[in-house]
Every structure is written in C-alpha cells, then in structure tokens.
PDB file of C-alpha atoms in Angstrom:
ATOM      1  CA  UNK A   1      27.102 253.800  91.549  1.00 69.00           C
ATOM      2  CA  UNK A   2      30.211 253.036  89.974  1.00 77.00           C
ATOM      3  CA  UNK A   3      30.919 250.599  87.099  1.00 79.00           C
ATOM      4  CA  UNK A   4      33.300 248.102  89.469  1.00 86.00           C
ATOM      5  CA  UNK A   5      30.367 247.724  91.573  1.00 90.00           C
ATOM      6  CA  UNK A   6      27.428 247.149  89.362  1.00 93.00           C
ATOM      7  CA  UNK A   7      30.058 244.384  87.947  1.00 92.00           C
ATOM      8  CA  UNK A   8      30.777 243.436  91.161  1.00 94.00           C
ATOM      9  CA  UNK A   9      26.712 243.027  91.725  1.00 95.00           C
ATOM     10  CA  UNK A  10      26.494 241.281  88.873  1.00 95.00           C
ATOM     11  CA  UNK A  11      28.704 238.962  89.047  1.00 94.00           C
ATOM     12  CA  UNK A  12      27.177 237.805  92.354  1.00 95.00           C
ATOM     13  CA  UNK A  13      23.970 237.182  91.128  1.00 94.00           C
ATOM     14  CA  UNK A  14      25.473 235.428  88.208  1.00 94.00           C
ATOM     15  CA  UNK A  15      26.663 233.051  90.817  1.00 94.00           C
ATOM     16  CA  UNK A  16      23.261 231.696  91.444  1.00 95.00           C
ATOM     17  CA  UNK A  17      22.510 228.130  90.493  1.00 94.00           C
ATOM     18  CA  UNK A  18      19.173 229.178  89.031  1.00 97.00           C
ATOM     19  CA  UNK A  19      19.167 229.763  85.253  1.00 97.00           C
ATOM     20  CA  UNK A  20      15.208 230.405  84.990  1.00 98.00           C
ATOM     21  CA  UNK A  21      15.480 233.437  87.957  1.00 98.00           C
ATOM     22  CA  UNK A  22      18.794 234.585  85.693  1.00 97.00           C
ATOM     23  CA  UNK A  23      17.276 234.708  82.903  1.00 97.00           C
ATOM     24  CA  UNK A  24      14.126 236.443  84.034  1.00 98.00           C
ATOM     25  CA  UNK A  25      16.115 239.190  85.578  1.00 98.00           C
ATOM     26  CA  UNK A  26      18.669 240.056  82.850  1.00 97.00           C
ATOM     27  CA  UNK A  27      15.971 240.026  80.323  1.00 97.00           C
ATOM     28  CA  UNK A  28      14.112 242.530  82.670  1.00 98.00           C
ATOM     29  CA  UNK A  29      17.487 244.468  83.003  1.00 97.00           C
ATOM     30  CA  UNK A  30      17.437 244.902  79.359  1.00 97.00           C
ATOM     31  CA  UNK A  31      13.756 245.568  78.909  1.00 97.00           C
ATOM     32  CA  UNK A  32      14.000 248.144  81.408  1.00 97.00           C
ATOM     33  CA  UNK A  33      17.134 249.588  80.044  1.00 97.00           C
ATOM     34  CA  UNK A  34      15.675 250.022  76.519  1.00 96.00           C
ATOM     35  CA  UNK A  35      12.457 251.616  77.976  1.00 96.00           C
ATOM     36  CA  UNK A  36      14.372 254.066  79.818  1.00 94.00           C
ATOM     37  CA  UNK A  37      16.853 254.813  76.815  1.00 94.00           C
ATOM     38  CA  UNK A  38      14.030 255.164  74.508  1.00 95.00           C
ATOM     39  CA  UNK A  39      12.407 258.026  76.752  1.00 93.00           C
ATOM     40  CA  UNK A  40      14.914 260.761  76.429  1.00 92.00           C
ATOM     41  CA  UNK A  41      13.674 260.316  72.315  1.00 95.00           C
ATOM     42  CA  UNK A  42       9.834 260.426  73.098  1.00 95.00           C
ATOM     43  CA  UNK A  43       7.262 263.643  73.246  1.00 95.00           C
ATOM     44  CA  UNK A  44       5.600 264.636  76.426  1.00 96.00           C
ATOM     45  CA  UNK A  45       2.457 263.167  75.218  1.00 96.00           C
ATOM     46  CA  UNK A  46       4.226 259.760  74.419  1.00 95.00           C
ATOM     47  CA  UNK A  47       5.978 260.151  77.879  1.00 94.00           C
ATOM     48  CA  UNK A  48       2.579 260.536  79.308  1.00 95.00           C
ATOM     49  CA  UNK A  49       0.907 257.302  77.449  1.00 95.00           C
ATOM     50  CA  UNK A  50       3.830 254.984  78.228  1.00 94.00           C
ATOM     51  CA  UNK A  51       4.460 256.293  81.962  1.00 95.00           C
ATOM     52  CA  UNK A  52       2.568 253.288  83.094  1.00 96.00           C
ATOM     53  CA  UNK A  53       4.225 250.513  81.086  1.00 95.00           C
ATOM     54  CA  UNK A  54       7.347 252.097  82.343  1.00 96.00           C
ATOM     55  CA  UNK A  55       6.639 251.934  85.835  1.00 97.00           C
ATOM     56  CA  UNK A  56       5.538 247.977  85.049  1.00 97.00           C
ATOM     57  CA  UNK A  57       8.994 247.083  83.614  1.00 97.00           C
ATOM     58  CA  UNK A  58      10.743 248.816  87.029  1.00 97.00           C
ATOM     59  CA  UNK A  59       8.174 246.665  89.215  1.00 98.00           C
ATOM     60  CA  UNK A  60       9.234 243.518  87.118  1.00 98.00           C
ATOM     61  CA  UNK A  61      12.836 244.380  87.458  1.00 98.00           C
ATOM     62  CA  UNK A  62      12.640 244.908  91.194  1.00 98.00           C
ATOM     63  CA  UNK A  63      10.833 241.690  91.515  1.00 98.00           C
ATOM     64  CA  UNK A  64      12.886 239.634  89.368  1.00 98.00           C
ATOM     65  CA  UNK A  65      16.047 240.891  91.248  1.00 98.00           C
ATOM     66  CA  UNK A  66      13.737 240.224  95.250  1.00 98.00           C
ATOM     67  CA  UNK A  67      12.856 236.773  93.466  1.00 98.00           C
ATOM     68  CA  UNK A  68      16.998 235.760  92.631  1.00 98.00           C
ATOM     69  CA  UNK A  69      17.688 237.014  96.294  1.00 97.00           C
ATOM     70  CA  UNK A  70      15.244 235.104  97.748  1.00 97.00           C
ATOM     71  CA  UNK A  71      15.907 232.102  96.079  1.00 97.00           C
ATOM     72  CA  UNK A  72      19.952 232.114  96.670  1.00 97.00           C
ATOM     73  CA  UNK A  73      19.491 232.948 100.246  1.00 97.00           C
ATOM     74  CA  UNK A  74      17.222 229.577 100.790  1.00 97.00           C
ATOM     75  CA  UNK A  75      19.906 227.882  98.990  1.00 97.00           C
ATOM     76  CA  UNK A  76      22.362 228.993 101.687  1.00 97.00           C
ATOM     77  CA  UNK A  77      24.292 231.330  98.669  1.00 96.00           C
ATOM     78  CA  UNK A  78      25.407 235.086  99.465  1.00 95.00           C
ATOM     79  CA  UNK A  79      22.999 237.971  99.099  1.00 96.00           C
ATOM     80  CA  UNK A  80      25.205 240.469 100.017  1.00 95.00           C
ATOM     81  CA  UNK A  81      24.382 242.027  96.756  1.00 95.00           C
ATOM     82  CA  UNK A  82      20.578 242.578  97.098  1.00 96.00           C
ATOM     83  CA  UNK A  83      21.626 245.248  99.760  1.00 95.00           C
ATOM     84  CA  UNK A  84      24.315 246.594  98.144  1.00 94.00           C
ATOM     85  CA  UNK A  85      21.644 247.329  95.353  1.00 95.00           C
ATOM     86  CA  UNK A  86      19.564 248.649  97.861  1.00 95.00           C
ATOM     87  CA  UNK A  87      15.618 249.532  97.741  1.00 95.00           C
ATOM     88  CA  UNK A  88      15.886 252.772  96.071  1.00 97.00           C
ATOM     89  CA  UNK A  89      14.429 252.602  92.729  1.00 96.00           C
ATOM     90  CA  UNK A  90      16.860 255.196  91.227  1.00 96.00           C
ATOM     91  CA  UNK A  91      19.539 253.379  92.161  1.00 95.00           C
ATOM     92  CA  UNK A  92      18.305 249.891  90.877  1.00 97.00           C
ATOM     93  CA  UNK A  93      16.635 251.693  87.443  1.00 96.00           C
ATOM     94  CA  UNK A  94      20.519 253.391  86.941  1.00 96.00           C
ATOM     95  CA  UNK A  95      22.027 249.548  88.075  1.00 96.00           C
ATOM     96  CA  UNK A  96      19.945 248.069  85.249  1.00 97.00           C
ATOM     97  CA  UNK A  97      20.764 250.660  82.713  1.00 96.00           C
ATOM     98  CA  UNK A  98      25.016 250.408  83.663  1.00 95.00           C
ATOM     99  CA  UNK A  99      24.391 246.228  83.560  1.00 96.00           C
ATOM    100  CA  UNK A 100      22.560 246.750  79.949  1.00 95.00           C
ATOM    101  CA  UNK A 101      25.775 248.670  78.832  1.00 94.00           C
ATOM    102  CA  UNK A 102      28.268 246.326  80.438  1.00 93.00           C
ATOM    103  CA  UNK A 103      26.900 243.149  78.504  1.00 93.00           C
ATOM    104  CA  UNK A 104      26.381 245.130  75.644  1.00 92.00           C
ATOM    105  CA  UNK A 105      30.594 246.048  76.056  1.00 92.00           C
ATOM    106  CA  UNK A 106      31.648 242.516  77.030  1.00 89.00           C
ATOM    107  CA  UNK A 107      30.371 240.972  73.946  1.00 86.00           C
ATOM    108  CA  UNK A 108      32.365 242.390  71.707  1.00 84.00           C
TER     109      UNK A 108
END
C-alpha cells in the first residue's frame, strides 16, 4: 500500500461526522501500531505470551474501522474506503502502522 493511499483512506474516514467512532479507531490505530513496533524488540518467549493480546488489538482495530463504515454508510456518507482497505488483515495491520507514522509526521 502506498503512503498517498493510506492518506487518501484516511482522510475519508476523517470525513465522518462521528467523533466517538474517530476516536475509537485512531486510538486503536495507534495501539496496534505500538504493539506491532514493539515486537520486532521482544524474545520468542515474550512473542509467545503477548501473541494473544496482539491478536486482540488487530480484532479491535478491524472492528473499530467495520464500526466507522457502518455508521457513515447509514448516514448516507462514502465508504469507498472500507474496500479500498480491504479484509485482509495484513493489509489493514500495515494501514494502521503507515497511519501511526503519518500522524506522528504531520505533527511536527
């Protein structure tokens, strides 16, 4: 995935009207981001005892980004996004990780 289009993604969720469903997902993004940072630092045993919680923060971030779709499709708003992003959990795990970097950029 290239950087245009994860801003490009972004920026069309950003467009929803919902601030709660917002928040929820970029704090997900960045949850999910530091998790998956933080593994390339731990030991196979540590990799092994926080697989799980891993895998939880993925499923939270996948929901939180069905839950925004949902919500700006029954309030008539694009979702063109959500299938952009597609289902594949690479794909939305390396999305999170490039939108973690991008607000970490912008706010300088």
């Amino acid at each position: 995935m290239l950087l245009d289009s994860v801003v490009d993604i972004y920026n069309s969720l950003m467009k929803s009207d919902n601030d709660y469903l917002k928040t929820e997902l970029l704090d997900s993004v960045v949850k999910y981001a530091r998790i998956r940072t933080d593994w390339a630092f731990l030991s196979v045993d540590d990799k092994k005892e926080k697989d799980s919680y891993r895998t939880a923060a993925h499923n939270a971030l996948i929901s939180n980004i069905d839950a925004l779709a949902r919500n700006m499709s029954q309030a008539g708003q694009n979702t063109d996004w959500r299938k952009e992003l597609t289902d594949d959990r690479k794909i939305i795990g390396d999305w999170a990780c490039m939108v973690h970097a991008y607000l970490g950029i912008s706010m300088r």
